[in-house]
Short mmCIF file of C-alpha atoms and ligand atoms in Angstrom, two decimals:
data_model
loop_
_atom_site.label_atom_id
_atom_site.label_comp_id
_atom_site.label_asym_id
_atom_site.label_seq_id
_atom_site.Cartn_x
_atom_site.Cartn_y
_atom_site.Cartn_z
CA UNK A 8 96.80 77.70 85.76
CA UNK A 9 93.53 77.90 83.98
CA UNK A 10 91.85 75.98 81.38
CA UNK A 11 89.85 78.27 80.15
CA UNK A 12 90.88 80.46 76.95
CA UNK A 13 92.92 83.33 78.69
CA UNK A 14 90.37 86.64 78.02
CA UNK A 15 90.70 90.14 79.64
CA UNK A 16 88.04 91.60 81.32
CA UNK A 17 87.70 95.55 82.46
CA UNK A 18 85.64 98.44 82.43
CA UNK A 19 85.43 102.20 83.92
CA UNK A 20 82.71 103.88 85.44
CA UNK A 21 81.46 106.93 82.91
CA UNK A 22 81.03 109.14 85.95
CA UNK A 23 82.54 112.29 85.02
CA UNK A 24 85.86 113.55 85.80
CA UNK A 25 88.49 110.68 84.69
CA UNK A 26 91.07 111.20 85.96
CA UNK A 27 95.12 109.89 86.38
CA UNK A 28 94.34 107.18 88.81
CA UNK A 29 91.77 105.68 86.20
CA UNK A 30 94.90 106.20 84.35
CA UNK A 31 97.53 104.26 86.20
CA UNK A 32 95.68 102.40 87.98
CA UNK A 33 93.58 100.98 84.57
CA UNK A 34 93.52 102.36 81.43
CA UNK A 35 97.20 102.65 80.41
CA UNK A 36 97.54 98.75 81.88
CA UNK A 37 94.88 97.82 79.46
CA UNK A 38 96.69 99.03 76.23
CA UNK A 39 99.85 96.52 76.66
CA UNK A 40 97.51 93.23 77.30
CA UNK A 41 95.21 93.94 74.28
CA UNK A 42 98.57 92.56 72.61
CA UNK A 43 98.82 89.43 74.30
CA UNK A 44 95.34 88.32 75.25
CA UNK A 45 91.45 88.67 73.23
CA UNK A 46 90.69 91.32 75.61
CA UNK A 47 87.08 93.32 76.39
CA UNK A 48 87.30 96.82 77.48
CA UNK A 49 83.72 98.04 78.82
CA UNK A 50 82.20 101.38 80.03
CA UNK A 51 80.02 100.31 82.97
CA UNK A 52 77.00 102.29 82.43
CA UNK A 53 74.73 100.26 84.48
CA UNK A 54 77.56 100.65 87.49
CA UNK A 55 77.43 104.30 86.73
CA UNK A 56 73.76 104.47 87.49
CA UNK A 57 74.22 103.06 91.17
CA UNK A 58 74.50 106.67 92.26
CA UNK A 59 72.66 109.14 90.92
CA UNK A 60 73.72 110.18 87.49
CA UNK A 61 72.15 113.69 85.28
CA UNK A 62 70.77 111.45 82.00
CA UNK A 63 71.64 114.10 79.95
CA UNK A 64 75.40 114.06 81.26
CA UNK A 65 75.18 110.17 81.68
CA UNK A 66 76.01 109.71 77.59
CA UNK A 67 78.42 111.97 77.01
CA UNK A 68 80.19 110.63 79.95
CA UNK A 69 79.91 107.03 78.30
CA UNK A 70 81.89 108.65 75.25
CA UNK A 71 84.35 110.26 77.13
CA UNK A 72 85.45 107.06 78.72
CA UNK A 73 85.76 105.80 75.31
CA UNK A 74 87.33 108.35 73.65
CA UNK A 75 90.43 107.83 76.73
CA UNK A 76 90.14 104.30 75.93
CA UNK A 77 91.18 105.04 72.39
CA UNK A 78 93.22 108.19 72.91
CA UNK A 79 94.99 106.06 75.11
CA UNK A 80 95.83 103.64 72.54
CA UNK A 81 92.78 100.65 72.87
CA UNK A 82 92.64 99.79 69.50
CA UNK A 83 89.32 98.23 68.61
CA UNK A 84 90.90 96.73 65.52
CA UNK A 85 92.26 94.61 68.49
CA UNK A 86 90.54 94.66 71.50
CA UNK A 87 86.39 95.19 72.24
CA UNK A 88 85.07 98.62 73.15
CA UNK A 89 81.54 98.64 74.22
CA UNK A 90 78.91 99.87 76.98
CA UNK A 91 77.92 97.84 79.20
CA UNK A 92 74.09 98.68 79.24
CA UNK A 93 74.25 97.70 75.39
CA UNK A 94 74.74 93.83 75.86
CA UNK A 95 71.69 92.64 78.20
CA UNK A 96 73.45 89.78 79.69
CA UNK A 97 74.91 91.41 81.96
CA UNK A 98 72.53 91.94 83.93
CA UNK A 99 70.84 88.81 83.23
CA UNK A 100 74.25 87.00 84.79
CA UNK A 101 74.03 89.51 87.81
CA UNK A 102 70.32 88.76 88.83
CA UNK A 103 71.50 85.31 88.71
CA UNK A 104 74.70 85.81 91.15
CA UNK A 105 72.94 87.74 93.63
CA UNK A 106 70.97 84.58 94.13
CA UNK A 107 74.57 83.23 94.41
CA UNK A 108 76.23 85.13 96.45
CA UNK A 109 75.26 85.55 100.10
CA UNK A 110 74.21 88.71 102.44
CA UNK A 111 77.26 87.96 104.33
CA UNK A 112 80.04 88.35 101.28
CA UNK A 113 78.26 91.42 100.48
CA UNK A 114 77.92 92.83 103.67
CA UNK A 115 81.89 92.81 104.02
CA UNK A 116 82.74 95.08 101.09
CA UNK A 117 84.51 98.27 102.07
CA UNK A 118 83.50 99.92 99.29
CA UNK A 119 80.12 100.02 99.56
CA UNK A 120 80.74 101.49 102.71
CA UNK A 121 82.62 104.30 101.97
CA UNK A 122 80.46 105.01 99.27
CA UNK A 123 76.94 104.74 101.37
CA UNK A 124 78.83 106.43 103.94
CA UNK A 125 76.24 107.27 107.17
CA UNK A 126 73.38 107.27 105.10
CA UNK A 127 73.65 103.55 104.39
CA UNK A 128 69.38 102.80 104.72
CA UNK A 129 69.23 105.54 101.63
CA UNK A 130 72.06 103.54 99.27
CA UNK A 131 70.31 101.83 96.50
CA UNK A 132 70.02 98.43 96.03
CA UNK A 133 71.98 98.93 93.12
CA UNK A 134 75.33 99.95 95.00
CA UNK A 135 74.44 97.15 97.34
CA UNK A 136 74.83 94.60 94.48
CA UNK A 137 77.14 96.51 92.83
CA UNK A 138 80.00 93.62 93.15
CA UNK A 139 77.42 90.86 92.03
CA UNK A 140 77.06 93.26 88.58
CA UNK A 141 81.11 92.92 88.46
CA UNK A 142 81.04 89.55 88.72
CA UNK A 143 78.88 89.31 85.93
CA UNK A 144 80.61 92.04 83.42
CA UNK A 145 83.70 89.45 84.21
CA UNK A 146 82.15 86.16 83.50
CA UNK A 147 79.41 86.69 81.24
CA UNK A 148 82.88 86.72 78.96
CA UNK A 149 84.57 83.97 81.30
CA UNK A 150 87.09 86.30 81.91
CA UNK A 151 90.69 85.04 83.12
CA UNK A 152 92.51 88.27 83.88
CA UNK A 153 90.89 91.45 84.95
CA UNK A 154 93.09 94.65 85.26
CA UNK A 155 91.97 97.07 88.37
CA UNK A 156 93.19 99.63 90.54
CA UNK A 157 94.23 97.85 94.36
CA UNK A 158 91.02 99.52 95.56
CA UNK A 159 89.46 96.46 93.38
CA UNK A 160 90.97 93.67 94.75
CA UNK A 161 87.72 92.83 97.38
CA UNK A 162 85.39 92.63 94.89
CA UNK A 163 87.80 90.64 92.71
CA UNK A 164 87.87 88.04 94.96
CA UNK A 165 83.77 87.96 95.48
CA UNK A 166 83.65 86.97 91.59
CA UNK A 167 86.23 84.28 92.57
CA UNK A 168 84.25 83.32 95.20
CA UNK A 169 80.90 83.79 93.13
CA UNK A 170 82.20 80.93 90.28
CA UNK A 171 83.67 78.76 92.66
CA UNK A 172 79.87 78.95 94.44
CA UNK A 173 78.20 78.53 90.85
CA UNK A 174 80.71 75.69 89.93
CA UNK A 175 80.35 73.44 92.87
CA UNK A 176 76.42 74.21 93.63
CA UNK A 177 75.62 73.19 89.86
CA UNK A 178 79.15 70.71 89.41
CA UNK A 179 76.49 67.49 88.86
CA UNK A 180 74.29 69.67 86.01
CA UNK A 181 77.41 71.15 84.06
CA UNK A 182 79.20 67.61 83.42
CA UNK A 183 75.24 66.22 82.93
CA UNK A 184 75.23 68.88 80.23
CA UNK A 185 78.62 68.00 79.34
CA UNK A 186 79.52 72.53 79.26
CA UNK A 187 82.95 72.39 81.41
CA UNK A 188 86.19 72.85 81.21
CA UNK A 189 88.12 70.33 82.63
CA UNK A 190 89.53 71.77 85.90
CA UNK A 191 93.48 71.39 86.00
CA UNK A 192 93.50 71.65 89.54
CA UNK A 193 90.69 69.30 90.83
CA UNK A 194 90.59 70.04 95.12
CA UNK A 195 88.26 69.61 97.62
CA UNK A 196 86.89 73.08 96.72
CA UNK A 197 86.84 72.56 93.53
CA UNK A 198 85.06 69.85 91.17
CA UNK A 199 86.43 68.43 88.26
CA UNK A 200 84.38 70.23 85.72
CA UNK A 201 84.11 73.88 85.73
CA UNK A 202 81.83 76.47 84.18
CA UNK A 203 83.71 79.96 85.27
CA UNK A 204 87.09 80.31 85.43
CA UNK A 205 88.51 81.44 89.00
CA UNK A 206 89.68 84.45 87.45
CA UNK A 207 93.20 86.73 88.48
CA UNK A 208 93.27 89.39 89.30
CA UNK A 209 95.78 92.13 87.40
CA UNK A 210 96.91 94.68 90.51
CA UNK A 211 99.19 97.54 89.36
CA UNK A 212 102.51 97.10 90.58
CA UNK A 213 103.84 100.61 91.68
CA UNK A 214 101.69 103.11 92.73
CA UNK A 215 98.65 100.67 92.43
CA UNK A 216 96.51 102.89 94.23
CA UNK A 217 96.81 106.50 93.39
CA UNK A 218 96.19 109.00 96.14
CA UNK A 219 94.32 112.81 96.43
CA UNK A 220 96.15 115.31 96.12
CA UNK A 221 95.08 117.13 98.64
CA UNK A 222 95.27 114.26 101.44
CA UNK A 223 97.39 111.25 100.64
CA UNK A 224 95.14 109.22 102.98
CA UNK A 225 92.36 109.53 100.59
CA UNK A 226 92.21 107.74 97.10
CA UNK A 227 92.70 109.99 94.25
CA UNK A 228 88.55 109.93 92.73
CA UNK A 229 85.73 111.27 90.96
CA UNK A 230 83.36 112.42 93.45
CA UNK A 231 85.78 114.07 95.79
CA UNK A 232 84.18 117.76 96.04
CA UNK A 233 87.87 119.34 95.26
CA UNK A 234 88.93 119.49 91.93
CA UNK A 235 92.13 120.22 93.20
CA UNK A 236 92.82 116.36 94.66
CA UNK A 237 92.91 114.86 91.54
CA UNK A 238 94.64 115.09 87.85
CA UNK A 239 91.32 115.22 85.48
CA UNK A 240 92.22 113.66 81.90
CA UNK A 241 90.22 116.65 80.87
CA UNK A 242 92.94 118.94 82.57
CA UNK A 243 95.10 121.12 80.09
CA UNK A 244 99.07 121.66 80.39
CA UNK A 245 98.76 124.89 83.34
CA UNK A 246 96.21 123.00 85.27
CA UNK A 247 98.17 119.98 85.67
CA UNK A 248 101.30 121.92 86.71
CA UNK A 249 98.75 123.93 88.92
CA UNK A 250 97.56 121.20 90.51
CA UNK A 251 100.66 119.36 91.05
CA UNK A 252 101.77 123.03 92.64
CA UNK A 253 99.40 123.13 94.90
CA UNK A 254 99.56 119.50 96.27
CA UNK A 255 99.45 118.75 99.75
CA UNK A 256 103.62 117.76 101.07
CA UNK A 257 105.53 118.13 104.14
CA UNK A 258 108.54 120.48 104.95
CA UNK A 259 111.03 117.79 104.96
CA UNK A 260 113.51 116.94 101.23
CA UNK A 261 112.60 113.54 99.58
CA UNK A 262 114.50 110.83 101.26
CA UNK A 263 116.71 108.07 99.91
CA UNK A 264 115.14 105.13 99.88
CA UNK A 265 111.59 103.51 99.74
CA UNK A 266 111.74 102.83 103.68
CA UNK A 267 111.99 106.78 104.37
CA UNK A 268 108.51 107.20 102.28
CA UNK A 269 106.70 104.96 104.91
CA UNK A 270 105.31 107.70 107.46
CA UNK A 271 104.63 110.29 104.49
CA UNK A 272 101.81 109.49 102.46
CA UNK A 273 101.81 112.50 100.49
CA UNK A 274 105.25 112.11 99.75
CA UNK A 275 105.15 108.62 98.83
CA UNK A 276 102.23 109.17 96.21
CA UNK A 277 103.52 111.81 94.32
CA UNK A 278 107.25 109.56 93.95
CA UNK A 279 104.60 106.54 93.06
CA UNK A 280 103.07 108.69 90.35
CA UNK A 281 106.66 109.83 89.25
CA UNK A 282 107.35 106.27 89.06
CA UNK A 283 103.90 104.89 87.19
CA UNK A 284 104.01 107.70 84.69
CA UNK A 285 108.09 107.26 84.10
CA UNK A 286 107.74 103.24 83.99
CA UNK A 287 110.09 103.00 86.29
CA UNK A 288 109.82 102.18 90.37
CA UNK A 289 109.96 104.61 93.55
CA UNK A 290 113.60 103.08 94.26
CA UNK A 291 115.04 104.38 90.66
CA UNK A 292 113.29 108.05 91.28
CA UNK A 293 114.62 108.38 95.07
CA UNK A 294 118.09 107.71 93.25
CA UNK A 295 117.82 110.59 91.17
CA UNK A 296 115.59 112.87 93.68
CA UNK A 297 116.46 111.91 96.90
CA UNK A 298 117.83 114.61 99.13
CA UNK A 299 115.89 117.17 97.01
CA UNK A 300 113.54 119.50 97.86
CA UNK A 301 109.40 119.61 96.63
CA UNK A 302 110.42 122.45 95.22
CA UNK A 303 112.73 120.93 92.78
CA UNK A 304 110.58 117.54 92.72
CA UNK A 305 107.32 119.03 91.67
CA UNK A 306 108.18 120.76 88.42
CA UNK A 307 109.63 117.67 87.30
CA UNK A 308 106.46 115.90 88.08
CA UNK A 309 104.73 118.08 86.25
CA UNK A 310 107.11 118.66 82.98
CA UNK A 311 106.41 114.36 83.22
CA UNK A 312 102.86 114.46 83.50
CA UNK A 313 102.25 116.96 81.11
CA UNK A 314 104.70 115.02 78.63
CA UNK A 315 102.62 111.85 79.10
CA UNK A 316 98.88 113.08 79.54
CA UNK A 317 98.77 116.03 76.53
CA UNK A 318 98.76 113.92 73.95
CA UNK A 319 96.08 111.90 75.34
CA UNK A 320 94.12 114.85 76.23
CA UNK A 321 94.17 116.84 72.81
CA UNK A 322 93.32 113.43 71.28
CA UNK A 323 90.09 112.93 73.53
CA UNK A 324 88.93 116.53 72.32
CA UNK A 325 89.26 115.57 68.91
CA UNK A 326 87.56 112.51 69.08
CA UNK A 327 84.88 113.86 71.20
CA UNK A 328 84.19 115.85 67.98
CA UNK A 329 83.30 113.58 66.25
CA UNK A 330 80.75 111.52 68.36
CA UNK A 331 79.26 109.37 65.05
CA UNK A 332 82.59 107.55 65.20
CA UNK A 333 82.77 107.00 68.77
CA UNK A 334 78.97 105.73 68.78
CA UNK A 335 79.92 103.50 65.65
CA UNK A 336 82.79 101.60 67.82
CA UNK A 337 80.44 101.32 70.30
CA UNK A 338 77.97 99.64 68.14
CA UNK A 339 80.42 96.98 66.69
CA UNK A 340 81.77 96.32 70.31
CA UNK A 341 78.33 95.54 71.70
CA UNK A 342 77.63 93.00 68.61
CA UNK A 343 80.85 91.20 69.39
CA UNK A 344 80.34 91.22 72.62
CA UNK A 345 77.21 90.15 72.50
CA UNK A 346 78.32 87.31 70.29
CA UNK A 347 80.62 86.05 73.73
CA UNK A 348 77.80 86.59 76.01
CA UNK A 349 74.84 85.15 74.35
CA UNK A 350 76.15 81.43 74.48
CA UNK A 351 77.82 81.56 77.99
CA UNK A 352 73.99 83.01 79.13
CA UNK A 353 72.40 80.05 76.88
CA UNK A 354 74.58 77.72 79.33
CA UNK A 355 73.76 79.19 82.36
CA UNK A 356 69.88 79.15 81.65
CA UNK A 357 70.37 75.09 81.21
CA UNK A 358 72.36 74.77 84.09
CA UNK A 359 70.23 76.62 86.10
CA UNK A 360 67.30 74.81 84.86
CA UNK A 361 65.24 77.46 83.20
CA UNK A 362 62.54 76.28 81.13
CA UNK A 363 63.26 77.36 77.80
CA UNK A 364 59.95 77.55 75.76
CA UNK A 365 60.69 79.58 72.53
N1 LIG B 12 92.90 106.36 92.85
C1 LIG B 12 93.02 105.30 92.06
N2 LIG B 12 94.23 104.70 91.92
C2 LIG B 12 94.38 103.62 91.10
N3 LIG B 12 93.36 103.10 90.39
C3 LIG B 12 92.15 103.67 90.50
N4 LIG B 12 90.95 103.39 89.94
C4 LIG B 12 90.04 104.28 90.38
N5 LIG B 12 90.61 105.15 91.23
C5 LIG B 12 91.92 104.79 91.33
C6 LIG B 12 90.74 102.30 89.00
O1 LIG B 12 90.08 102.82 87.87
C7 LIG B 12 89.22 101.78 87.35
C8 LIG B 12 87.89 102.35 87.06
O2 LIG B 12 87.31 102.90 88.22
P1 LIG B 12 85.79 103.24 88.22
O3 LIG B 12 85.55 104.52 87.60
O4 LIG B 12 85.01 102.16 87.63
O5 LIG B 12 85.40 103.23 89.73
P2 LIG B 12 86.00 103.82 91.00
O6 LIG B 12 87.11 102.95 91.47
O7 LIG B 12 84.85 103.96 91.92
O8 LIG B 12 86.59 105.25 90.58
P3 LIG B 12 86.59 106.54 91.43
O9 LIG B 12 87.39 107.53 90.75
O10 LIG B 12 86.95 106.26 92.84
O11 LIG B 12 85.10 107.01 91.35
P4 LIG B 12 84.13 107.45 92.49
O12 LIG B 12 84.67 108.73 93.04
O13 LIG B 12 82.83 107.61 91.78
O14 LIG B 12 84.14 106.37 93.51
C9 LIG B 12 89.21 100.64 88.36
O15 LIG B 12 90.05 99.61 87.87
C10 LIG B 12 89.80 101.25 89.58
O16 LIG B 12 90.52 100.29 90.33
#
């Protein structure tokens, strides 16, 4: 229970190579809540840049993730569509958590492992903080509900942790200032006032983590070196069946029920991918394929996938055409946006206890 206005938070990375876990896993879960909640979908531009990132590819990247926002069926009419670097309180908000949040929190995160891998001392800062940022994007807005891929969840719960911090460290200065919302659930943890919400979290249900291709150890993503491991949203009709040709299995049929997919990871993605894309669950596809071959599996995969991905694919090229329009959508998003922001930021300055001279 919240008693905050219910708002939905999310963004993508503009990183190159979307592809059909950014799919599953967020973008197509977006379209459905811009219905029932004001909803903000971002392209994280200032995330992007936490890795190395070609400036000249860096923009074009930004529209792409757009223009699969809207091919997708974001409808800006509805929902916001901006980049992130465009509204400066995000990073405003994010100085201001990592002075929040603690070496200790951050130090945990398993993504920043992976993604520093060996070479941790020559991460930047950036990807260090990276989490702090998210926190930010979310509650700049005072974001409720945020829709992510499983492989989110940590650093969903570091915001939660992050407001909670905020709330109770500066509980006496927001009811002195007279800014919170009453908290429905007052606890030990929690004072009666808050400024953030304690936001939720949004996991995908099936297939909430989408797996390579090529290893279904591995999560399905942008920077692994094969192309072949993941479904690009870029990726015409013959490359998708291609790829879903090609992809890693083992020599045994598909079995019968959800329990037999345990100790087959490959297996068990490309049934959770049948089952994301169809709407339906791995139980209701074993009932139709199990006891069949890869060989019969597979091209029904891909008749599926290329049913549900062309459209949005031809409808990113044509928007991509036209990059005036994209930019303009852009544009209005950030003012909006920027219309949430500024106020929550004005808040947080007081609260902190920022001298405000102008
Ligand atoms: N494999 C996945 N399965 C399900 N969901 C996924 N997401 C990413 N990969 C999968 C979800 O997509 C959203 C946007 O992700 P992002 O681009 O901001 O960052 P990411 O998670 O770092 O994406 P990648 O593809 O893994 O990029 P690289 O290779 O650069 O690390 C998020 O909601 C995420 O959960």
């Amino acid at each position: 229970m919240t008693a905050f206005q219910p708002r939905v938070f999310s963004g993508v990375q503009p990183t190159g190579n979307l592809h059909l876990g950014n799919y599953i896993g967020a973008i197509s879960r977006f379209v459905p809540l811009q219905d029932e909640m004001p909803s903000i979908f971002c392209v994280v531009d200032l995330h992007a840049i936490t890795a190395w990132q070609n400036p000249k590819e860096l923009s074009q990247a930004t529209r792409e993730v757009t223009a699969a926002y809207l091919a997708s069926g974001i409808d800006p009419k509805k929902a916001i569509i901006f980049n992130q670097s465009q509204v400066k309180e995000h990073a405003e908000l994010a100085w201001i958590f990592n002075c929040i949040a603690r070496m200790g929190w951050l130090n945990r995160m398993t993504q920043f492992k992976e993604k520093a891998g060996k070479n941790k001392e020559n991460a930047s800062v950036g990807l260090f903080a990276y989490p702090t940022l998210m926190a930010a994007d979310i509650l700049a807005y005072r974001g409720t509900h945020v829709p992510v891929g499983d492989d989110q969840k940590q650093h969903l719960e570091l915001t939660r942790d992050i407001a909670q911090k905020f709330n109770n460290d500066f509980s006496d200065r927001i009811q002195e200032l007279g800014v919170g919302v009453p908290n429905p659930t007052p606890s030990n943890e929690l004072p009666p006032e808050l400024f953030f919400p304690i936001t939720e979290p949004l996991i995908a249900g099936e297939a909430a983590r989408i797996m390579s291709l090529r290893d279904g150890t591995k999560k399905m993503s942008k920077s692994d070196p094969s192309d072949l491991s993941r479904i690009n949203l870029t990726d015409d009709a013959d490359m998708i069946a291609k790829k879903i040709r090609k992809a890693k299995t083992d020599p045994e049929p598909l079995p019968g029920d959800v329990e037999g997919l345990k100790t087959r990871p490959e297996a068990d993605n490309l049934v959770g991918i049948y089952a994301a894309l169809d709407g339906s669950n791995k139980q209701t596809v074993l009932k139709d394929f199990g006891g069949r071959q890869f060989s019969e599996f597979k091209p029904a995969l891909s008749d599926l996938a290329v049913a549900k991905l062309t459209p949005i694919t031809e409808e990113m090229r044509r928007l991509l055409e036209s990059p005036g329009e994209i930019d303009a959508i852009l544009k209005d998003g950030a003012e909006k946006a920027s219309e949430i922001a500024e106020p929550v930021l004005r808040d947080v300055r007081k609260i902190v206890g920022f001298l405000d001279v102008r």
